[in-house]
Amino acid sequence: MKHQRLGTTGLEVSDVGLGTFEWGHRVDDQVAQRLVDEYKDAGGNLIELPSSATISAEVLGQLRLPEEILLLARVGVSMSEPDHIEVGLGRSRILSQVDSLLRTVGRDHLDVLVLDVFDAEVDRAETASAIETLLTLGKIRYVGVSHHTGWQLAEMRGVGIPVACAVAEYSLLNREAEAELVPAADYAGVALIAGAGLGRGVLTDKYRNATPQDSRLAGELSEYAGAYLDERSNRVLAGVRRAATALGVSTLDIALAFNRQHGIASTLVSPRTPAQLAEVTGSEVELADEIAEVLDQISWSPSA
């Protein structure tokens, strides 16, 4: 697995990051531990921790996370009671969530703290103060943002928050980040980390002939995955299949290669099984310029 620096920082991250989206739901602690161990053995070094609004934190507390694994953790979202989610970047929320995450994983610091929401109501200076405190105390090493537009990224950096990366959904099926966020990040030397880099699972082509009973589409996440089963996505996926056939690889290989070629620092994936993980970590396809150009054309959307 390849590694590259996170933007202009000295931190090196693997080109595939391990997401925990399914942990505590369809992935129990035993399977999660195996995923962690096999991911590390394959050369991966970046694990995304969930916000405190998800149940997967219960699984995280049971795991042994090797010291060489970098932790990317989201804060800014919390659940005060069942089904009631609160968001915000006030000082108290940020500090308390960081302390809670550190207790959960048994670490003294988080490698990348991601502000998971843009809070228009809290003074940005208060958020910046909390970040400065955490950096000074050594509880975090780098800062990222998620669910931010280009101007919001610029504003956070403008108040002195040293944003090193931006996390945004990005894949052959969703290139909306290129409209505003990517130019702003490139200008500032901020790395882009791709969430849902496999098009919410659709780019694995698992839904071509039927809906697997253990898939997201068959369960409570049907709307999440189903959003990419429209006419446009079908056209893009048809082109991805042609490229995969021509190269003798899988559509998953093409999806990951596309992200690497477009400068994505790390693509977050959320495998549920060791077999799915092995497909991802073993993918090292590089696209010829002519194939990359065709994929670029068929996946581009005026909305991006």
Tab-separated table of N, CA, C and O in Angstrom, residues 235-248 251 254 294 298:
chain	number	residue	atom	x	y	z
A	235	ARG	N	-24.686	4.831	-16.160
A	235	ARG	CA	-23.832	5.133	-17.319
A	235	ARG	C	-22.358	5.162	-16.913
A	235	ARG	O	-21.497	4.637	-17.624
A	236	VAL	N	-22.083	5.777	-15.762
A	236	VAL	CA	-20.701	5.835	-15.275
A	236	VAL	C	-20.191	4.428	-14.995
A	236	VAL	O	-19.083	4.055	-15.401
A	237	LEU	N	-21.006	3.638	-14.321
A	237	LEU	CA	-20.593	2.287	-13.958
A	237	LEU	C	-20.370	1.415	-15.198
A	237	LEU	O	-19.473	0.556	-15.204
A	238	ALA	N	-21.133	1.648	-16.242
A	238	ALA	CA	-20.935	0.895	-17.481
A	238	ALA	C	-19.551	1.186	-18.052
A	238	ALA	O	-18.852	0.282	-18.529
A	239	GLY	N	-19.131	2.441	-17.989
A	239	GLY	CA	-17.796	2.801	-18.444
A	239	GLY	C	-16.712	2.221	-17.565
A	239	GLY	O	-15.649	1.798	-18.052
A	240	VAL	N	-16.970	2.182	-16.266
A	240	VAL	CA	-16.011	1.595	-15.327
A	240	VAL	C	-15.859	0.102	-15.614
A	240	VAL	O	-14.748	-0.439	-15.578
A	241	ARG	N	-16.963	-0.560	-15.916
A	241	ARG	CA	-16.894	-1.990	-16.259
A	241	ARG	C	-16.034	-2.216	-17.499
A	241	ARG	O	-15.237	-3.158	-17.554
A	242	ARG	N	-16.210	-1.359	-18.510
A	242	ARG	CA	-15.431	-1.513	-19.742
A	242	ARG	C	-13.936	-1.350	-19.455
A	242	ARG	O	-13.111	-2.100	-19.978
A	243	ALA	N	-13.597	-0.376	-18.624
A	243	ALA	CA	-12.188	-0.163	-18.274
A	243	ALA	C	-11.650	-1.360	-17.501
A	243	ALA	O	-10.517	-1.813	-17.736
A	244	ALA	N	-12.441	-1.875	-16.566
A	244	ALA	CA	-12.014	-3.021	-15.767
A	244	ALA	C	-11.800	-4.253	-16.653
A	244	ALA	O	-10.811	-4.984	-16.495
A	245	THR	N	-12.703	-4.470	-17.593
A	245	THR	CA	-12.575	-5.612	-18.503
A	245	THR	C	-11.327	-5.482	-19.369
A	245	THR	O	-10.596	-6.457	-19.572
A	246	ALA	N	-11.086	-4.287	-19.853
A	246	ALA	CA	-9.922	-4.062	-20.717
A	246	ALA	C	-8.615	-4.324	-19.984
A	246	ALA	O	-7.641	-4.816	-20.573
A	247	LEU	N	-8.587	-4.020	-18.688
A	247	LEU	CA	-7.362	-4.193	-17.899
A	247	LEU	C	-7.323	-5.532	-17.168
A	247	LEU	O	-6.310	-5.869	-16.546
A	248	GLY	N	-8.407	-6.272	-17.205
A	248	GLY	CA	-8.449	-7.546	-16.504
A	248	GLY	C	-8.461	-7.401	-14.998
A	248	GLY	O	-7.884	-8.216	-14.278
A	251	THR	N	-13.964	-3.622	-10.938
A	251	THR	CA	-14.436	-2.233	-10.911
A	251	THR	C	-13.931	-1.529	-9.648
A	251	THR	O	-13.705	-0.313	-9.651
A	254	ILE	N	-10.583	-0.074	-10.391
A	254	ILE	CA	-10.689	1.144	-11.196
A	254	ILE	C	-11.072	2.328	-10.306
A	254	ILE	O	-10.517	3.429	-10.436
A	294	VAL	N	-10.839	9.037	-20.324
A	294	VAL	CA	-12.200	8.599	-20.620
A	294	VAL	C	-13.041	8.546	-19.346
A	294	VAL	O	-14.188	9.001	-19.311
A	298	ILE	N	-16.549	10.609	-18.581
A	298	ILE	CA	-17.862	9.994	-18.349
A	298	ILE	C	-18.382	10.221	-16.944
A	298	ILE	O	-19.587	10.157	-16.695
